[in-house]
Tab-separated table of C-alpha atoms in Angstrom:
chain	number	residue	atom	x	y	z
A	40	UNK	CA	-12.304	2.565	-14.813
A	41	UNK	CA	-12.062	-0.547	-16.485
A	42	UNK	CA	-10.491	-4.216	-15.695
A	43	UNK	CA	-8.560	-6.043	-17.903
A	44	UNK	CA	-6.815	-9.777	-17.878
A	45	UNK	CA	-4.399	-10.478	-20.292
A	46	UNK	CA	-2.466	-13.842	-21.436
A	47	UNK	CA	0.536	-12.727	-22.759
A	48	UNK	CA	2.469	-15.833	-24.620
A	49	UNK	CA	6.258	-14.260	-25.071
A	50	UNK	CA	8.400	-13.086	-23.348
A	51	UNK	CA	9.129	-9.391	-24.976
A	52	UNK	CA	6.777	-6.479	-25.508
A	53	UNK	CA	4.504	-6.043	-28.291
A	54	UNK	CA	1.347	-3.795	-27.406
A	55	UNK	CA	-0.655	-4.619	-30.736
A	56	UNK	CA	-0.512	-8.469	-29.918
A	57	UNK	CA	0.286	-7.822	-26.521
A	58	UNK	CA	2.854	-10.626	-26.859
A	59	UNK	CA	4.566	-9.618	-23.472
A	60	UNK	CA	6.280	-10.492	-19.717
A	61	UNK	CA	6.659	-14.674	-19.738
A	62	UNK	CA	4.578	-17.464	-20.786
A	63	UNK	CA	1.675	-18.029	-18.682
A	64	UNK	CA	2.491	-14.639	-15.854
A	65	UNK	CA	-0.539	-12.933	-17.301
A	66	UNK	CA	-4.002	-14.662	-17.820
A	67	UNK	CA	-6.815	-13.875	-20.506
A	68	UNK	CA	-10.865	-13.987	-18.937
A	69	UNK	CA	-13.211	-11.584	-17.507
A	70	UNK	CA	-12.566	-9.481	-14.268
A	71	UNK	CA	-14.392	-11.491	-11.818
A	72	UNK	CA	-14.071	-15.113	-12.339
A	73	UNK	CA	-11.442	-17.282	-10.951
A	74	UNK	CA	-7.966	-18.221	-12.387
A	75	UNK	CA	-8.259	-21.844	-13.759
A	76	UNK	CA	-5.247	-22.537	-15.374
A	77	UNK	CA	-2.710	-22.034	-11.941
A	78	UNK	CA	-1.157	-19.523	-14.072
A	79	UNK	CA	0.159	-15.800	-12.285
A	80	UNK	CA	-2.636	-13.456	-12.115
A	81	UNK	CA	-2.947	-9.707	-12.366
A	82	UNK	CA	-6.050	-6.917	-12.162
A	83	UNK	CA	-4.879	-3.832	-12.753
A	84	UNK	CA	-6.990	-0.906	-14.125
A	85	UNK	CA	-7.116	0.007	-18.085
A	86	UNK	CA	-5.226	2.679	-17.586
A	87	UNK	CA	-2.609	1.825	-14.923
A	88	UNK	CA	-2.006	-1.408	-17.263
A	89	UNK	CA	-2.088	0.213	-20.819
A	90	UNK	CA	0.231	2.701	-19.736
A	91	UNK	CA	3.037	-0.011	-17.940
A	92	UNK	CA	3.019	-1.857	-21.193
A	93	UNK	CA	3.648	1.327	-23.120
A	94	UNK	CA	6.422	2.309	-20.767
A	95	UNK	CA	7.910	-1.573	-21.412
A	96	UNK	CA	7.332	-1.228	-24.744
A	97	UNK	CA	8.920	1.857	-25.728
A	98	UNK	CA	12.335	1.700	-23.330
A	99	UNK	CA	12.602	-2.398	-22.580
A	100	UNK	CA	11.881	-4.554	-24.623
A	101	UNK	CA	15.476	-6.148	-24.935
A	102	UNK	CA	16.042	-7.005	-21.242
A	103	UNK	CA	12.785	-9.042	-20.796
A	104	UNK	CA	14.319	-12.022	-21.531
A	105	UNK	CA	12.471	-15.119	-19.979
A	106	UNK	CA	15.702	-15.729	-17.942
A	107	UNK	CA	14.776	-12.530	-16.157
A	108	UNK	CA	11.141	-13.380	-15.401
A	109	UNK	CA	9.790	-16.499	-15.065
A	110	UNK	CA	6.991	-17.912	-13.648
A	111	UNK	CA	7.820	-17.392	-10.439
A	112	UNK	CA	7.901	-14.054	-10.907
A	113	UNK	CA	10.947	-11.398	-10.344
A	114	UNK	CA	11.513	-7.547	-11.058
A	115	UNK	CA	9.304	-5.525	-13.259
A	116	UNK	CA	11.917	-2.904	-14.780
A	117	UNK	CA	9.682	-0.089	-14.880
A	118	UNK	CA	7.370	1.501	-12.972
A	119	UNK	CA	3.610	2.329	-14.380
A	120	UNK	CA	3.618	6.096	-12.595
A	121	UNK	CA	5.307	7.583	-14.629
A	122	UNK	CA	2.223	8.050	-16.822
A	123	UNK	CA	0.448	10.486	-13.998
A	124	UNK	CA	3.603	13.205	-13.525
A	125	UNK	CA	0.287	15.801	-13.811
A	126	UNK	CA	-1.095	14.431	-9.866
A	127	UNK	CA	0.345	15.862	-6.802
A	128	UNK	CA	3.001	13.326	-5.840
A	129	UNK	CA	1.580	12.179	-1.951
A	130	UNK	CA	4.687	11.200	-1.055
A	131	UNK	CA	6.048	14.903	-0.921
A	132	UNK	CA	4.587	15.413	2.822
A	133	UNK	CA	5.513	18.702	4.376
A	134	UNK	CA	6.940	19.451	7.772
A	135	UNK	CA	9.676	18.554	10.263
A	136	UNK	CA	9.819	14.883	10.545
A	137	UNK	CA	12.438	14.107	13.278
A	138	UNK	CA	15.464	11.618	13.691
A	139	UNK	CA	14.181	8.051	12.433
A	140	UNK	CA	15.662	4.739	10.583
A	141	UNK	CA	12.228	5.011	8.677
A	142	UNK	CA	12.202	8.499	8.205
A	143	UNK	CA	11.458	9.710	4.676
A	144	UNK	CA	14.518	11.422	2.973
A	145	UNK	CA	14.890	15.459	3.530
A	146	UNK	CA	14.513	17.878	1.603
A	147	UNK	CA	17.627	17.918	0.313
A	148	UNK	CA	16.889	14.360	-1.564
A	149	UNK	CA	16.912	14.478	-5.192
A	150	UNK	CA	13.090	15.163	-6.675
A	151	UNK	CA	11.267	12.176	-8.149
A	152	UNK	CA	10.080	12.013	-11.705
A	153	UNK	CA	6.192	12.686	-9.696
A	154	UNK	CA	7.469	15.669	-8.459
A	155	UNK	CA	4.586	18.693	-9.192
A	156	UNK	CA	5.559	20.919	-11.938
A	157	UNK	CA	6.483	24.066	-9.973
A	158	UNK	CA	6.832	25.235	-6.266
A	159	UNK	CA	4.205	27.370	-6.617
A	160	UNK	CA	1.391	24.790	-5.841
A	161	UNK	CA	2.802	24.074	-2.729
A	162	UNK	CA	1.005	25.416	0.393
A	163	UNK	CA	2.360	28.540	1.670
A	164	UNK	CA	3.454	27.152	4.854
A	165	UNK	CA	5.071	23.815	2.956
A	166	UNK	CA	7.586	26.708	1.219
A	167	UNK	CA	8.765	27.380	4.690
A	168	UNK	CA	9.748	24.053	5.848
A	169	UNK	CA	11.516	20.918	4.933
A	170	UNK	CA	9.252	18.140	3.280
A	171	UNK	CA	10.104	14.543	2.123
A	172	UNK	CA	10.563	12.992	-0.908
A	173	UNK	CA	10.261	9.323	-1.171
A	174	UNK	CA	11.069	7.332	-4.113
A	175	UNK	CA	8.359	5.064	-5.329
A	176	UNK	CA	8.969	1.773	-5.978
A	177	UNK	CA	8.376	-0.066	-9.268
A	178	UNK	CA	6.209	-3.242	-9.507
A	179	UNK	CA	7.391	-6.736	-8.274
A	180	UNK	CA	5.515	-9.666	-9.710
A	181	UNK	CA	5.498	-12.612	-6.885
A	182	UNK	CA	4.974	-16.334	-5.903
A	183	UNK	CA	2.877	-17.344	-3.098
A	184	UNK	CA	6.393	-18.451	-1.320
A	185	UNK	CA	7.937	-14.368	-1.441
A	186	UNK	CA	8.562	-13.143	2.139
A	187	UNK	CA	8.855	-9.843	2.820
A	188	UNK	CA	12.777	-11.093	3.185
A	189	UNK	CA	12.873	-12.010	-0.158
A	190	UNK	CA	11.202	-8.984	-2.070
A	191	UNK	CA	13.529	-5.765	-3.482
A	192	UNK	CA	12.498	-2.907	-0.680
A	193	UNK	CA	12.506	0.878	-2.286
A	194	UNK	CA	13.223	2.514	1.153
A	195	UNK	CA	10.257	1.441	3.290
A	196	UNK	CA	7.928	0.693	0.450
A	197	UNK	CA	7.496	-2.156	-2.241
A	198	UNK	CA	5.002	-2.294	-4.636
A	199	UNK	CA	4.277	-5.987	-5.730
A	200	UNK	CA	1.945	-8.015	-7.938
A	201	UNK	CA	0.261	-11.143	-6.254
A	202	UNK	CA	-0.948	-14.389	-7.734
A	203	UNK	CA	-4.031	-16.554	-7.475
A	204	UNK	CA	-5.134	-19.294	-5.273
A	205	UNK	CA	-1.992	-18.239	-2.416
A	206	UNK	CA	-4.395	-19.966	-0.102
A	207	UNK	CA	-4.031	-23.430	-1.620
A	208	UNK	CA	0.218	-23.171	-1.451
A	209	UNK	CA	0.573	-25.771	1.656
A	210	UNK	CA	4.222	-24.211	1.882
A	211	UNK	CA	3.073	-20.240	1.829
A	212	UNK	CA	2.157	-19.590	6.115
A	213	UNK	CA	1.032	-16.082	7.004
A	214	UNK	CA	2.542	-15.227	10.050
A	215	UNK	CA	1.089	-12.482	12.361
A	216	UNK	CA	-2.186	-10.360	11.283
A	217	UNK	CA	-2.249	-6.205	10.485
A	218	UNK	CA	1.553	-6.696	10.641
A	219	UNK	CA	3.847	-8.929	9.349
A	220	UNK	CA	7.360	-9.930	9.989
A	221	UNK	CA	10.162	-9.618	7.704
A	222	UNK	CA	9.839	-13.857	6.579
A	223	UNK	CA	6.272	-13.865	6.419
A	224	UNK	CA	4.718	-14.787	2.826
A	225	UNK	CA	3.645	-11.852	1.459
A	226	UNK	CA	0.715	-12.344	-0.647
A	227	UNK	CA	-0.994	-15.155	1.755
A	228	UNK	CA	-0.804	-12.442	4.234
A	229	UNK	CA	-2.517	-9.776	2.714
A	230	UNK	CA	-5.235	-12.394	1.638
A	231	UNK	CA	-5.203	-13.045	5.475
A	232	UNK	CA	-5.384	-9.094	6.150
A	233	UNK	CA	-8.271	-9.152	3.741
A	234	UNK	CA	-6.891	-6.692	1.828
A	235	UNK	CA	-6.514	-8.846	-1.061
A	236	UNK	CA	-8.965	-11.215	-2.495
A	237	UNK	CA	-7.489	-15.054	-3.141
A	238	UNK	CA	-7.883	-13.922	-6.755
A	239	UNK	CA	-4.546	-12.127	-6.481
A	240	UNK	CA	-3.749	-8.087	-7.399
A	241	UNK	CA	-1.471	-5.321	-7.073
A	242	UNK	CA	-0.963	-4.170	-3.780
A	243	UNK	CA	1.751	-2.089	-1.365
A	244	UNK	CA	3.458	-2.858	0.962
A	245	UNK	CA	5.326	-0.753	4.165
A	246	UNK	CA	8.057	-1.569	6.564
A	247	UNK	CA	7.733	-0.843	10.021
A	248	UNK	CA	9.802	-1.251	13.047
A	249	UNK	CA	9.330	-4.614	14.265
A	250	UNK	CA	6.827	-5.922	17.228
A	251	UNK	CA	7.958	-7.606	20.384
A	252	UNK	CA	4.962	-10.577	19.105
A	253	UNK	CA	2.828	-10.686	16.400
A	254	UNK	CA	-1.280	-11.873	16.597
A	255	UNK	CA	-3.070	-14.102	14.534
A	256	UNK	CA	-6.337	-14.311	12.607
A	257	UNK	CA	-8.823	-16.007	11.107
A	258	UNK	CA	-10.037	-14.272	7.435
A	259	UNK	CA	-11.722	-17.698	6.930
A	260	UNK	CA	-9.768	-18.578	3.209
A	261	UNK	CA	-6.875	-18.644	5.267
A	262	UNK	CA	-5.415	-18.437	8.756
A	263	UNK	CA	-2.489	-16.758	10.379
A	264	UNK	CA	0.124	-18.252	13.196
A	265	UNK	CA	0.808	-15.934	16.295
A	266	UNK	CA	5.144	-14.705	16.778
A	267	UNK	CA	6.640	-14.197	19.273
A	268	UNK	CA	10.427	-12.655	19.567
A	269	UNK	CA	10.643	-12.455	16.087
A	270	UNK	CA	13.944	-9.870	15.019
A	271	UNK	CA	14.095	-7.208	12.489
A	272	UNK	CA	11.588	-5.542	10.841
A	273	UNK	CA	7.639	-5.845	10.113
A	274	UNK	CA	5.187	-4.607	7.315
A	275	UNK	CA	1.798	-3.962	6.739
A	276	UNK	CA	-0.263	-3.704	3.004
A	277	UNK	CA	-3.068	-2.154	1.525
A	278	UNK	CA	-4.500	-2.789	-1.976
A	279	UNK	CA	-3.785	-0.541	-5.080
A	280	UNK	CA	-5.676	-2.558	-7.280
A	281	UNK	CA	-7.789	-5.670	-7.116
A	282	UNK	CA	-11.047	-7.265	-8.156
A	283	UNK	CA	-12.607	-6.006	-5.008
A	284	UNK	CA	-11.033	-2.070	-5.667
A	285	UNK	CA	-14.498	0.145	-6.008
A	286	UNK	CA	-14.541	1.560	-9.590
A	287	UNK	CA	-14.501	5.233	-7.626
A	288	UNK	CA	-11.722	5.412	-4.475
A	289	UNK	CA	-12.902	6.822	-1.765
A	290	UNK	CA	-12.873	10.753	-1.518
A	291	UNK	CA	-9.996	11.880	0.251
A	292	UNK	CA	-11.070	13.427	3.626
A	293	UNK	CA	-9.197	16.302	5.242
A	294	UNK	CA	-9.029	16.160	8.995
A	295	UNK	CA	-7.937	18.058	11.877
A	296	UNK	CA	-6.851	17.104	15.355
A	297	UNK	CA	-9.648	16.253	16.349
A	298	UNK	CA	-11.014	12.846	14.802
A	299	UNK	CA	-9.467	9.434	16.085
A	300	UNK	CA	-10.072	6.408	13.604
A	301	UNK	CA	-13.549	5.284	14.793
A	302	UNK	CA	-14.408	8.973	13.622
A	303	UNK	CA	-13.544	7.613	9.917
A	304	UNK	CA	-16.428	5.032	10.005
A	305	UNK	CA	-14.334	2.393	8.270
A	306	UNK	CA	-16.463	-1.037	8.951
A	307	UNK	CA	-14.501	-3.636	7.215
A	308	UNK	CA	-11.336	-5.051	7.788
A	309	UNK	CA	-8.987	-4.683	4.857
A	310	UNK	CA	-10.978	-0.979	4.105
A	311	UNK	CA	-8.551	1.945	3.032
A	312	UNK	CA	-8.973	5.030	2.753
A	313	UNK	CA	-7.361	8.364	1.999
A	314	UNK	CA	-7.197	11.354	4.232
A	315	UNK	CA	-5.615	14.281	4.658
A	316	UNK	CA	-4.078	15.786	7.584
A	317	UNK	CA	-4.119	19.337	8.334
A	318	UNK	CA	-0.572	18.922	10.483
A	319	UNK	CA	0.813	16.683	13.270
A	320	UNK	CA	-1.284	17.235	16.031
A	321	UNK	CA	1.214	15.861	18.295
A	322	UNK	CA	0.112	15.023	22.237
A	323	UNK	CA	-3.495	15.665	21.248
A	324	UNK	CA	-5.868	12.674	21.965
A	325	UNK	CA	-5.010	9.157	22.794
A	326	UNK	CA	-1.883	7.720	20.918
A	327	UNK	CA	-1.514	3.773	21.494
A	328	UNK	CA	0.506	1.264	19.565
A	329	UNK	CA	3.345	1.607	16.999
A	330	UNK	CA	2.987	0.810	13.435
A	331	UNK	CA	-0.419	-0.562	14.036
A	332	UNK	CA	-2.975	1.621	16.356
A	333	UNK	CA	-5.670	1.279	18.498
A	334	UNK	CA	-9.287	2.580	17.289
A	335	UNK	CA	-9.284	5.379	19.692
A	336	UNK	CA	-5.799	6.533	18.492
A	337	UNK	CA	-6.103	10.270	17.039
A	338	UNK	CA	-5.198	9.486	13.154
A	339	UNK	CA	-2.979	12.489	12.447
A	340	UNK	CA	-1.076	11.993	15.668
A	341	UNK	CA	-0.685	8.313	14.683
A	342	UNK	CA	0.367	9.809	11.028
A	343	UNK	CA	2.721	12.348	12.533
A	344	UNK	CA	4.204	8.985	15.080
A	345	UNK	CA	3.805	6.573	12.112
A	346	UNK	CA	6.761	9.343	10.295
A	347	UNK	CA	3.837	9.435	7.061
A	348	UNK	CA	3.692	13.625	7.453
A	349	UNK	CA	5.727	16.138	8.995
A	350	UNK	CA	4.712	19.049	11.132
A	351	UNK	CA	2.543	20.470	8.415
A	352	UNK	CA	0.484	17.701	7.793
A	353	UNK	CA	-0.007	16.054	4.179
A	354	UNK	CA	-1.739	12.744	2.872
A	355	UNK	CA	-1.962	9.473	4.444
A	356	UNK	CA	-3.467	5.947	3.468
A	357	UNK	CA	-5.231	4.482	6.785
A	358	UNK	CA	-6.346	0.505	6.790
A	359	UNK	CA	-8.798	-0.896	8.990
A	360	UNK	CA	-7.032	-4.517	10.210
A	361	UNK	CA	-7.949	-7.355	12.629
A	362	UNK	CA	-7.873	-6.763	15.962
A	363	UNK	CA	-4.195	-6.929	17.883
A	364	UNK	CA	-4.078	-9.328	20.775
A	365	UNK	CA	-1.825	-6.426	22.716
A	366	UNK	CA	-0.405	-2.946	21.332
A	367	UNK	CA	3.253	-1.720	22.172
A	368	UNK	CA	3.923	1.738	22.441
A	369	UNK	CA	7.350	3.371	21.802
A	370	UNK	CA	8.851	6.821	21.563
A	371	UNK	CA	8.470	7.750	17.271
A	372	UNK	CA	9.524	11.005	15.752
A	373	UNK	CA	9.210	13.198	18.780
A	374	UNK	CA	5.790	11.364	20.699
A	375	UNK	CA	5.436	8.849	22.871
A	376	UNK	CA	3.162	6.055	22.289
A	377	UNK	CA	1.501	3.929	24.954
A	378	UNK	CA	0.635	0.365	25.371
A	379	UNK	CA	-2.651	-1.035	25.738
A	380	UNK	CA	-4.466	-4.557	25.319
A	381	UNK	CA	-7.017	-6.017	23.103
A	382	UNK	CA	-9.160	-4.658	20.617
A	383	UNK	CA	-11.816	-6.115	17.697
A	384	UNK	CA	-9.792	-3.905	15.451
A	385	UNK	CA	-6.718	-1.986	14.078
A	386	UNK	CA	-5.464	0.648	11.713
A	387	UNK	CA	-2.204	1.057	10.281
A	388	UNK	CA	-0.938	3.736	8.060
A	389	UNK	CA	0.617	4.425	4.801
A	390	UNK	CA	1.510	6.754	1.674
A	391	UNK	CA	-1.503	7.031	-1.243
A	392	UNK	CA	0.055	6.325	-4.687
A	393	UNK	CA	-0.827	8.827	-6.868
A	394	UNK	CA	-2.499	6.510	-8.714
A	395	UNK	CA	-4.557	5.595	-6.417
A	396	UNK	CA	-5.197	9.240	-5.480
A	397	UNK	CA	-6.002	9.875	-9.370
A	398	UNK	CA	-9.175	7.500	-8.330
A	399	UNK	CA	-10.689	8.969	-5.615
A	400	UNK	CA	-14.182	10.572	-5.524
A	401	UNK	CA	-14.027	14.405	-5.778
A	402	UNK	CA	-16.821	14.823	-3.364
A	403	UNK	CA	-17.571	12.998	-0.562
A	404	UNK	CA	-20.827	10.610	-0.396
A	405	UNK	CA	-22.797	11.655	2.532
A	406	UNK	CA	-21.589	14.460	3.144
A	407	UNK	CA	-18.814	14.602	5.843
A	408	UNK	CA	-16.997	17.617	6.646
A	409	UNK	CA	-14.634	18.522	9.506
């Protein structure tokens, strides 16, 4: 894997002189130093990058107009997945997922363009059930003022490029910590969440139903206000691609019912990591919280609660966040939740991109095995 920063100085697509997107919304210098100009920032891998230029290039060249992307940023037209149709879409998780407003679509749902090329690598007991489809959402490129209000939602998911330097925008203020309300800013919060260096990247984001208050934190570059009786939804984030993202993801782990999410070892707050459940595991171990969890929570119960995977299990992205000041429990997709107070940490939980999956380590590093 291999960064790349580009300055791009029109505003249509040419890959040979990558004259492409607006004036000034890409920036040319190595992968690790800071953005001096104050121009719009993005890290994205060689080949994640490379092949969303080709996709531009090839089918839309004419509508990238700089009246439909400026430097504040606005709608990329095309998603860069398309280019890894041959990886196990992780949004396809299998099983009975219950009545919810977030619930991914059935089965009945027309496939995505990620689908997998035939039923027959589906698990035997994934052929017997219903499984969800969720449509994945194409890139957004932001200002440091974009609320999660502002931004275009695919379902429950958004996909969205950050600037540099959020931190400095006196008007951008993060609002809550691990989860987010609807109007707060998105990409000073995920600096705040730590996900996200003040460099700026690529990162996801997932609705939630909202929290009765919200905490705050400290993530020293920046600070976050505490809300209270704040309406409508939440979010949370994780990174797909930053500065910071290890050249190797880490190896997906499959789990049983047995491990909560100290079990997964994670030791710094903005970590993610894949797993893989082997079903819901519902009413086994401790469940506490909704849409953010409490360390001892049991992760595939939290998965199963969460409305990631069905009955039958399937892959799920869990981030290690600051502690939550208090944690409100709720009924979720057939379980009940519990309440329960402070803790130095949280975990919340999402879908794997399948490029992001495409990254991960084949075999784990030390060795872990359930």
């Amino acid at each position: 894997r291999q960064s790349l920063w580009l300055k791009c100085p029109t505003a249509f697509i040419n890959i040979d002189s990558c004259s492409s997107i607006h004036p000034s919304t890409y920036l040319a210098e190595q992968p690790h130093q800071e953005n001096k100009s104050g121009t719009l920032t993005i890290n994205m891998t060689r080949l994640t990058l490379l092949s969303f230029l080709q996709s531009l290039s090839s089918e839309h060249e004419s509508s990238l107009h700089s009246d439909e992307l400026t430097s504040d940023g606005g709608v990329l037209p095309k998603s860069p997945l398309g280019k890894f149709e041959n990886f196990e879409n992780p949004l396809q998780n299998f099983g009975n997922f219950g009545n919810s407003p977030f619930s991914p679509a059935s089965s009945s749902s027309a496939p995505t363009s990620f689908s997998s090329s035939s039923s027959s690598s589906r698990p035997p007991s994934a052929m017997k059930s219903s499984f969800a489809r969720v449509e994945l959402p194409s890139p957004q490129v932001l200002s440091c003022q974009t609320t999660g209000a502002d931004i275009r939602w695919t379902g429950e998911l958004a996909r969205v490029v950050c600037p540099s330097r959020c931190e400095s925008e006196p008007t951008a203020v993060a609002l809550g910590a691990g989860v987010h309300p609807l109007k707060a800013p998105v990409c000073i919060s995920a600096i705040v969440d730590k996900v996200m260096p003040y460099f700026g990247g690529e990162i996801m984001l997932k609705q939630v139903p909202g929290l009765p208050s919200y905490s705050s934190a400290d993530a020293s570059v920046a600070k976050s206000l505490a809300v209270v009786g704040e309406p409508g939804p939440g979010y949370h984030i994780y990174a797909i691609d930053t500065i910071d993202t290890p050249q190797d993801a880490p190896w997906e782990m499959s789990i049983n019912c047995s491990p909560d999410f100290n079990f997964l070892g994670m030791k710094q707050t903005g970590e993610s990591i894949p797993v893989r459940c082997s079903r819901a595991c519902e009413e086994e171990g401790k469940l506490e919280g909704s849409g953010i969890y409490t360390p001892r929570s049991n992760v595939c119960r939290a998965a199963h609660h969460a409305g990631i995977i069905g009955t039958d299990g399937g892959h799920v992205m869990v981030t290690r966040q600051h502690g939550q000041d208090y944690y409100f429990g709720r009924r979720a997709h057939g379980d009940q939740s519990n309440d329960a107070k402070r803790t130095d940490a949280s975990y919340t939980l999402s879908y794997p991109t399948p490029d992001y999956l495409a990254r991960t380590r084949k075999t784990p590093r030390f060795g872990r095995f359930l």
